[in-house]
Coordinates of C-alpha atoms in Angstrom, one line a residue:
M70 CA -0.1 0.0 0.0
L71 CA 1.3 3.4 -1.0
N72 CA 2.3 6.0 1.5
N73 CA 3.7 9.4 0.7
L74 CA 7.4 8.3 0.8
S75 CA 7.1 5.0 -1.2
A76 CA 5.0 7.1 -3.9
Q77 CA 7.6 9.9 -4.0
I78 CA 10.4 7.3 -4.4
Q79 CA 8.9 5.6 -7.1
D80 CA 7.7 8.7 -9.0
L81 CA 11.3 10.1 -9.0
N82 CA 12.6 6.8 -10.3
Y83 CA 10.1 7.1 -13.2
I84 CA 8.4 10.3 -14.0
W85 CA 9.9 13.6 -15.6
H86 CA 7.8 16.4 -14.3
P87 CA 6.6 19.4 -16.4
C88 CA 7.8 22.9 -15.6
T89 CA 10.1 21.5 -13.0
Q90 CA 13.8 21.6 -12.2
H91 CA 14.1 18.2 -10.6
K92 CA 17.0 19.1 -8.6
D93 CA 14.4 21.2 -6.5
H94 CA 13.0 17.8 -5.4
E95 CA 16.0 17.1 -3.4
Q96 CA 14.6 19.5 -0.9
L97 CA 10.9 19.4 -1.9
P98 CA 9.7 16.1 -3.1
P99 CA 6.5 15.9 -5.4
I100 CA 3.4 15.9 -3.7
P101 CA 1.8 12.3 -4.5
I102 CA -2.1 13.0 -4.5
A103 CA -4.6 10.0 -3.6
S104 CA -7.9 11.7 -4.0
G105 CA -9.9 14.9 -4.2
K106 CA -13.1 16.2 -3.2
G107 CA -14.2 19.8 -3.6
V108 CA -11.6 22.5 -3.1
Y109 CA -9.3 19.9 -1.5
L110 CA -6.6 17.2 -2.6
Y111 CA -5.5 14.6 -0.2
D112 CA -2.0 13.0 -0.2
F113 CA -1.4 9.5 0.8
N114 CA -1.2 10.3 4.2
Q115 CA -4.5 12.1 4.2
K116 CA -3.2 15.3 4.5
A117 CA -5.6 18.1 3.1
Y118 CA -4.4 20.9 0.6
I119 CA -6.9 23.6 -0.8
D120 CA -6.3 23.5 -4.3
C121 CA -5.9 27.4 -4.6
I122 CA -4.9 27.5 -8.3
S123 CA -7.5 25.2 -9.7
S124 CA -4.9 22.5 -10.7
W125 CA -3.4 25.2 -13.0
W126 CA -6.6 26.8 -13.6
V127 CA -8.9 24.0 -14.9
N128 CA -10.9 22.7 -12.2
L129 CA -13.6 25.1 -12.1
F130 CA -15.9 23.4 -9.8
G131 CA -13.5 21.7 -7.5
H132 CA -12.6 17.6 -7.5
S133 CA -14.9 14.7 -8.0
H134 CA -18.2 17.0 -8.8
P135 CA -20.9 14.6 -8.5
Y136 CA -22.8 15.8 -11.5
I137 CA -20.0 15.6 -13.8
N138 CA -19.0 12.2 -12.4
A139 CA -22.2 11.0 -13.2
K140 CA -22.4 12.5 -16.7
L141 CA -18.8 10.9 -17.5
A142 CA -19.8 7.4 -16.2
E143 CA -23.1 7.6 -18.2
Q144 CA -21.3 8.4 -21.5
A145 CA -18.8 5.6 -20.9
Q146 CA -21.6 3.2 -21.2
E147 CA -22.7 4.6 -24.5
L148 CA -19.4 5.8 -26.3
E149 CA -15.7 6.3 -25.2
H150 CA -14.4 7.6 -28.6
T151 CA -14.9 7.9 -32.3
L152 CA -12.6 9.6 -35.0
L153 CA -14.2 12.9 -35.9
A154 CA -13.0 13.0 -39.5
G155 CA -16.3 11.9 -41.4
F156 CA -18.0 10.9 -38.3
S157 CA -19.8 12.7 -35.5
H158 CA -21.7 12.0 -32.3
K159 CA -24.4 13.3 -30.2
G160 CA -22.5 14.8 -27.5
I161 CA -20.4 17.0 -29.9
I162 CA -23.3 18.0 -31.9
S163 CA -25.2 19.2 -28.9
Y164 CA -22.1 21.0 -27.3
S165 CA -21.1 22.8 -30.5
K166 CA -24.7 24.1 -30.9
R167 CA -24.7 25.2 -27.1
L168 CA -21.3 26.7 -27.3
I169 CA -22.0 28.9 -30.7
E170 CA -25.5 30.0 -29.1
L171 CA -23.8 31.1 -25.7
L172 CA -20.9 33.0 -27.8
G173 CA -23.5 35.1 -29.9
Q174 CA -23.1 36.5 -33.1
G175 CA -19.8 36.6 -35.0
F176 CA -19.1 32.9 -34.2
D177 CA -20.4 29.8 -36.3
K178 CA -18.0 26.9 -36.3
C179 CA -16.0 24.8 -33.8
F180 CA -12.8 23.1 -34.7
Y181 CA -11.7 20.9 -32.0
A182 CA -8.3 19.8 -30.8
D183 CA -7.1 18.4 -27.2
N184 CA -5.2 21.1 -25.5
G185 CA -4.6 24.6 -25.3
S186 CA -1.3 24.7 -27.2
S187 CA -3.0 22.7 -30.0
A188 CA -5.8 25.0 -30.1
V189 CA -3.5 28.1 -30.8
E190 CA -1.5 25.9 -33.3
V191 CA -4.9 25.5 -35.0
A192 CA -5.6 29.0 -35.0
L193 CA -2.2 30.1 -36.5
K194 CA -2.5 27.4 -39.1
M195 CA -6.0 28.4 -40.0
S196 CA -5.2 32.0 -40.4
F197 CA -2.2 31.4 -42.3
H198 CA -3.8 28.9 -44.8
R199 CA -6.8 31.3 -45.3
H200 CA -4.4 34.2 -46.3
Q201 CA -2.5 31.9 -48.6
I202 CA -5.9 30.9 -50.3
L203 CA -6.6 34.6 -50.7
N204 CA -3.3 35.0 -52.3
N205 CA -1.8 37.0 -49.4
Q206 CA 1.8 36.5 -48.6
R207 CA 1.7 37.1 -44.7
P208 CA 4.4 35.1 -43.0
I209 CA 4.8 37.1 -39.8
F210 CA 2.8 36.8 -36.6
L211 CA 2.2 39.8 -34.0
T212 CA 1.9 39.3 -30.3
L213 CA 2.3 41.2 -27.3
E214 CA 5.2 41.7 -25.0
N215 CA 5.2 39.6 -22.0
S216 CA 2.9 37.2 -23.7
Y217 CA 2.5 33.2 -23.4
H218 CA 0.6 31.2 -25.6
G219 CA 1.7 27.6 -25.0
E220 CA 4.8 25.7 -25.6
T221 CA 4.3 23.8 -29.0
I222 CA 6.6 25.4 -31.5
G223 CA 4.1 27.4 -33.2
A224 CA 2.4 28.5 -29.8
L225 CA 6.0 29.2 -28.4
S226 CA 6.9 31.4 -31.2
L227 CA 4.3 34.0 -30.1
S228 CA 5.2 33.7 -26.3
N229 CA 7.5 36.5 -25.2
I230 CA 8.8 35.2 -21.9
P231 CA 12.5 34.4 -22.1
L232 CA 12.4 31.5 -19.6
Y233 CA 10.2 29.5 -22.0
Q234 CA 11.4 30.7 -25.1
Q235 CA 14.9 31.8 -25.3
I236 CA 16.8 28.2 -25.9
Y237 CA 14.2 27.5 -28.7
K238 CA 14.7 30.5 -30.8
P239 CA 16.3 28.8 -33.9
L240 CA 13.2 26.5 -34.1
L241 CA 10.7 29.5 -34.0
L242 CA 8.0 31.1 -36.4
Q243 CA 8.6 34.6 -37.7
S244 CA 7.0 37.0 -35.2
L245 CA 6.9 40.4 -33.9
N246 CA 5.9 41.7 -30.4
T247 CA 4.4 44.9 -29.3
P248 CA 4.5 46.8 -26.1
I249 CA 1.6 46.4 -23.7
P250 CA 0.3 48.9 -21.1
S251 CA 2.2 48.7 -17.9
Q252 CA 3.5 50.8 -15.2
M253 CA 6.3 51.7 -17.6
T254 CA 4.2 52.2 -20.6
S255 CA 0.9 54.1 -21.0
T256 CA -2.0 53.0 -23.2
Q257 CA -1.4 55.7 -25.6
E258 CA 2.4 54.9 -25.8
A259 CA 1.6 51.3 -26.5
L260 CA -0.8 52.2 -29.2
E261 CA 1.7 54.5 -30.8
K262 CA 4.3 51.9 -31.0
L263 CA 1.9 49.2 -32.5
E264 CA 0.7 51.9 -35.2
N265 CA 4.5 52.0 -36.0
I266 CA 5.0 48.3 -36.4
L267 CA 1.8 48.3 -38.7
K268 CA 3.1 51.1 -40.9
E269 CA 6.2 49.2 -41.4
K270 CA 5.2 45.6 -41.5
G271 CA 1.3 45.6 -41.4
H272 CA 0.7 44.2 -44.8
Q273 CA 3.1 41.2 -43.9
I274 CA 1.4 40.3 -40.5
C275 CA -0.8 37.2 -40.7
A276 CA -2.6 37.7 -37.4
F277 CA -2.5 39.3 -33.9
I278 CA -2.7 36.8 -30.9
L279 CA -3.4 38.2 -27.6
E280 CA -4.7 37.0 -24.0
P281 CA -7.8 39.6 -23.3
L282 CA -7.7 41.5 -20.0
I283 CA -5.0 39.2 -18.3
Q284 CA -1.6 37.7 -19.4
C285 CA -1.9 34.9 -17.1
A286 CA 1.5 33.1 -17.3
G287 CA 3.0 36.5 -17.8
G288 CA 2.8 37.3 -14.0
M289 CA -0.9 37.9 -14.0
H290 CA -0.5 41.2 -15.8
F291 CA -3.7 43.0 -16.0
Y292 CA -4.4 45.7 -19.0
P293 CA -7.2 47.7 -19.9
K294 CA -10.0 46.7 -22.4
E295 CA -9.4 50.1 -24.1
Y296 CA -6.0 49.3 -25.4
L297 CA -7.6 45.9 -26.8
Q298 CA -10.2 47.9 -28.5
Q299 CA -7.9 50.2 -30.2
A300 CA -5.3 47.9 -31.0
C301 CA -7.6 45.3 -32.7
K302 CA -9.3 48.2 -34.5
L303 CA -5.8 49.4 -35.9
C304 CA -5.0 45.6 -36.9
K305 CA -8.0 45.3 -38.9
Q306 CA -7.3 48.2 -40.8
Y307 CA -4.4 46.3 -42.5
G308 CA -6.3 43.0 -42.8
I309 CA -4.8 41.5 -39.9
D310 CA -6.8 38.5 -38.3
I311 CA -7.4 38.6 -34.5
I312 CA -6.9 35.6 -32.4
F313 CA -8.1 35.7 -28.8
D314 CA -6.3 33.1 -26.6
E315 CA -9.2 32.7 -23.8
I316 CA -7.6 29.4 -22.9
A317 CA -6.8 30.5 -19.2
V318 CA -9.6 33.2 -19.0
G319 CA -12.6 31.8 -20.8
F320 CA -15.5 30.1 -18.8
G321 CA -16.1 32.7 -16.3
R322 CA -12.5 33.4 -14.7
T323 CA -12.7 37.3 -15.6
G324 CA -16.2 37.9 -14.2
T325 CA -17.9 37.2 -17.6
M326 CA -18.3 34.0 -19.3
F327 CA -15.8 35.1 -21.7
A328 CA -13.4 38.1 -21.6
F329 CA -14.1 39.3 -25.1
E330 CA -17.6 40.2 -23.8
Q331 CA -16.2 42.8 -21.7
C332 CA -14.1 44.1 -24.8
N333 CA -17.0 44.6 -27.2
I334 CA -14.6 42.7 -29.9
T335 CA -15.4 39.6 -31.9
P336 CA -12.4 37.9 -32.9
D337 CA -12.0 36.0 -35.9
F338 CA -10.6 33.0 -33.9
L339 CA -11.4 32.2 -30.2
C340 CA -9.0 29.6 -28.5
L341 CA -10.8 27.8 -25.5
S342 CA -9.5 24.9 -23.3
K343 CA -8.5 24.4 -19.5
G344 CA -12.0 24.9 -17.9
I345 CA -13.9 23.5 -20.8
T346 CA -14.3 20.4 -19.1
A347 CA -13.8 21.6 -15.5
G348 CA -10.6 19.8 -15.2
Y349 CA -11.7 16.4 -16.1
L350 CA -10.6 15.6 -19.4
P351 CA -8.3 17.3 -22.2
L352 CA -10.3 19.3 -24.7
S353 CA -9.8 22.5 -26.6
V354 CA -11.8 24.2 -29.3
V355 CA -11.1 27.0 -32.0
V356 CA -14.2 28.9 -32.7
T357 CA -14.5 31.0 -36.0
N358 CA -17.0 32.4 -38.4
N359 CA -18.7 31.4 -41.6
E360 CA -16.5 33.6 -43.8
V361 CA -13.4 31.9 -42.6
F362 CA -15.0 28.5 -43.0
Q363 CA -15.9 29.3 -46.6
N364 CA -12.5 30.2 -47.7
F365 CA -11.7 26.4 -47.1
Y366 CA -14.8 25.2 -48.8
A367 CA -14.1 23.8 -52.3
P368 CA -13.4 20.6 -54.3
Y369 CA -10.9 18.4 -52.9
E370 CA -8.5 18.8 -55.7
E371 CA -8.1 22.4 -55.1
Y372 CA -6.3 21.5 -51.9
K373 CA -8.2 24.0 -49.7
A374 CA -9.2 21.5 -47.0
F375 CA -7.7 22.4 -43.6
L376 CA -5.6 19.3 -43.0
H377 CA -5.1 19.2 -39.4
S378 CA -6.1 16.6 -37.1
H379 CA -5.6 15.0 -33.5
S380 CA -6.6 11.3 -32.8
Y381 CA -8.6 12.2 -29.7
T382 CA -10.3 15.4 -31.4
G383 CA -13.7 15.8 -30.0
N384 CA -13.6 12.8 -27.7
A385 CA -17.1 11.9 -26.4
L386 CA -16.0 11.2 -22.8
A387 CA -14.2 15.0 -22.5
I388 CA -17.5 16.6 -24.4
A389 CA -19.6 14.8 -21.9
C390 CA -17.9 16.6 -19.4
A391 CA -17.9 19.9 -21.4
N392 CA -21.6 19.6 -21.7
A393 CA -21.9 19.0 -18.0
T394 CA -19.9 22.0 -17.2
L395 CA -22.1 24.1 -19.4
D396 CA -25.4 22.6 -17.4
I397 CA -23.8 23.6 -14.1
F398 CA -23.1 27.2 -15.3
E399 CA -26.7 27.4 -16.6
S400 CA -28.4 25.8 -13.5
E401 CA -26.5 27.4 -10.6
Q402 CA -26.0 31.1 -11.2
I403 CA -22.1 30.6 -11.0
L404 CA -21.4 34.0 -12.6
Q405 CA -23.7 35.9 -9.9
N406 CA -22.4 33.8 -7.2
N407 CA -18.6 34.6 -8.3
A408 CA -19.5 38.4 -8.4
K409 CA -20.2 38.2 -4.8
K410 CA -17.3 36.1 -4.0
H411 CA -15.1 38.5 -5.8
L412 CA -16.0 41.4 -3.5
F413 CA -15.4 39.3 -0.4
I414 CA -12.1 37.9 -1.7
T415 CA -10.8 41.4 -3.0
E416 CA -11.6 43.2 0.6
L417 CA -10.1 40.4 2.6
F418 CA -7.0 39.8 0.6
G419 CA -6.5 43.6 0.2
Q420 CA -5.8 43.6 3.8
L421 CA -2.5 41.6 2.8
Q422 CA -1.0 45.0 1.7
C423 CA -0.3 45.7 5.7
F424 CA 2.5 43.4 4.8
A425 CA 5.5 45.3 3.8
C426 CA 6.6 42.4 1.4
V427 CA 3.2 42.6 -0.5
S428 CA 2.8 44.9 -3.4
N429 CA 0.4 45.5 -6.3
F430 CA -2.4 43.6 -5.1
R431 CA -5.0 43.4 -8.1
S432 CA -8.1 41.5 -8.9
L433 CA -10.6 40.8 -11.6
G434 CA -13.4 38.3 -11.6
M435 CA -12.0 35.1 -10.0
V436 CA -8.4 36.2 -10.3
F437 CA -6.4 37.5 -7.4
A438 CA -2.4 38.2 -7.2
F439 CA 0.1 40.1 -5.6
E440 CA 3.9 40.7 -5.8
L441 CA 6.2 39.4 -3.2
D442 CA 9.2 41.8 -2.4
L443 CA 11.7 40.1 -0.3
D444 CA 15.5 40.1 -0.4
I445 CA 15.5 36.3 -0.3
P446 CA 16.6 34.1 -3.0
R447 CA 13.7 32.4 -5.1
A448 CA 11.2 33.9 -2.5
G449 CA 8.3 32.5 -4.5
F450 CA 9.5 29.2 -4.3
V451 CA 10.1 29.5 -0.5
F452 CA 6.5 31.0 -0.3
Y453 CA 5.1 27.8 -2.1
S454 CA 7.0 25.3 0.2
L455 CA 5.8 27.2 3.4
A456 CA 2.1 27.2 1.9
L457 CA 2.4 23.4 1.5
Q458 CA 3.1 23.1 5.1
H459 CA 0.0 25.2 5.7
G460 CA -2.1 22.9 3.6
L461 CA -2.4 25.4 0.6
I462 CA -1.3 24.8 -3.1
L463 CA -0.2 28.2 -4.1
R464 CA 2.3 27.6 -7.0
P465 CA 3.6 30.8 -8.2
L466 CA 5.1 32.4 -11.3
G467 CA 8.3 33.8 -10.1
N468 CA 7.6 36.1 -7.3
T469 CA 4.0 36.6 -8.4
I470 CA 1.4 34.9 -6.0
Y471 CA -1.9 34.2 -7.5
F472 CA -5.2 32.9 -6.1
M473 CA -7.3 31.2 -8.9
P474 CA -9.7 28.9 -6.8
P475 CA -12.3 26.5 -7.8
Y476 CA -15.9 28.6 -8.2
I477 CA -17.1 26.5 -5.4
I478 CA -14.9 27.6 -2.7
T479 CA -16.9 28.8 0.6
Q480 CA -16.2 31.8 2.6
E481 CA -15.1 29.7 5.3
E482 CA -12.4 28.1 2.9
I483 CA -11.7 31.5 1.6
I484 CA -10.7 32.7 5.2
Q485 CA -8.7 29.8 5.9
V486 CA -6.5 30.4 2.8
Y487 CA -6.2 34.1 3.8
E488 CA -5.1 33.1 7.4
G489 CA -2.4 30.6 5.9
I490 CA -1.0 33.1 3.4
C491 CA -0.7 35.6 6.6
S492 CA 1.1 33.2 8.5
V493 CA 3.4 32.3 5.6
L494 CA 4.1 36.0 5.1
S495 CA 4.8 36.6 8.8
I496 CA 7.4 33.9 8.5
L497 CA 9.1 35.3 5.7
E498 CA 9.2 38.8 6.9
N499 CA 10.8 37.4 10.2
K500 CA 13.3 35.4 8.1
Q501 CA 14.2 38.5 6.1
K502 CA 14.9 40.5 9.3
G503 CA 17.0 37.4 10.5
Y504 CA 14.7 36.5 13.5
I505 CA 14.6 32.8 12.2

């Protein structure tokens, strides 16, 4: 029978973990998880951890949700998978119709993949191929500084975080990046620099890809919708496609069901994943319009078919979870309840700024973040290690600490997280002062 120690030994013998420098496991072994329920994950010694980051932003309704469990089990008795090339199934027809109706005018067709990076690859290829069909030679993609869109080659080409990208630069696609509004760059300055790029290269740019409102992996950087509106308007004047990467911010995370709703922009391509199945199974979708679709509609010999595929595209089990996720949104007033939780968490966590080491607390929807200002090597990693001791999973982005909980979290659990963070910050400040 496994316990934490035996699981850790076997894990380190056989598994190479993502986004991990394995030497760190000499001092902090991986946490083996035996089960999950609600906002909690439990290790093999039955220690409970609050999943404060929704397991990389996917478990919208926590773990082992009874309704999703039931729908997944029900689907497993009917159909587990069929190829989607030339075939279909009831679940995906229903889900596609529901999603298109939910997104509203300007969205007509769903193209499925199985993870967020793959969705970005689909959108990039689809945009590039469409321009080729229209006899437009546009070899360059445009992205924002500080952006992150995934780690497959195409997606990584449009990421702008050296930690992820630098070593692979010889492999990457052509791309340009443009400044984003920040403490150093105003919205107007950012727009002026974008306009200069477009004047010089605009007719060579295929698509402009961006995460609307929040650059998540880019340190939870929030930026104004006014920039988005003007930037997209400028790009459309040059015939540039707009790709919204809502892989992290879609499905209620920013306060509305989708972030584009707050911007009054309908992108040409919308990439969705992560929360799409509430953390149950891999699934992603690129949603576009009939105008794009019609560019590819031709006799086969004209070679206009979009030949991109994944073996598990539209997997029936994943789609059952996606349908169940929409059911929960529709039946339980999730967005309205989240708005109340947002106010409660913002007021409570705002008090963290009384700690000298906390700066730039910010929040939008169910995303909360602050910077950890400490003269301690790898302060974020130290914070993470101490938080685990307090039963909190708060994996940071460098020294950015963020809280993106499952939507089902209760006020009592929120207070528990707040008190745990206060304890960790107290320890860190005492450590910096040399008291411990």
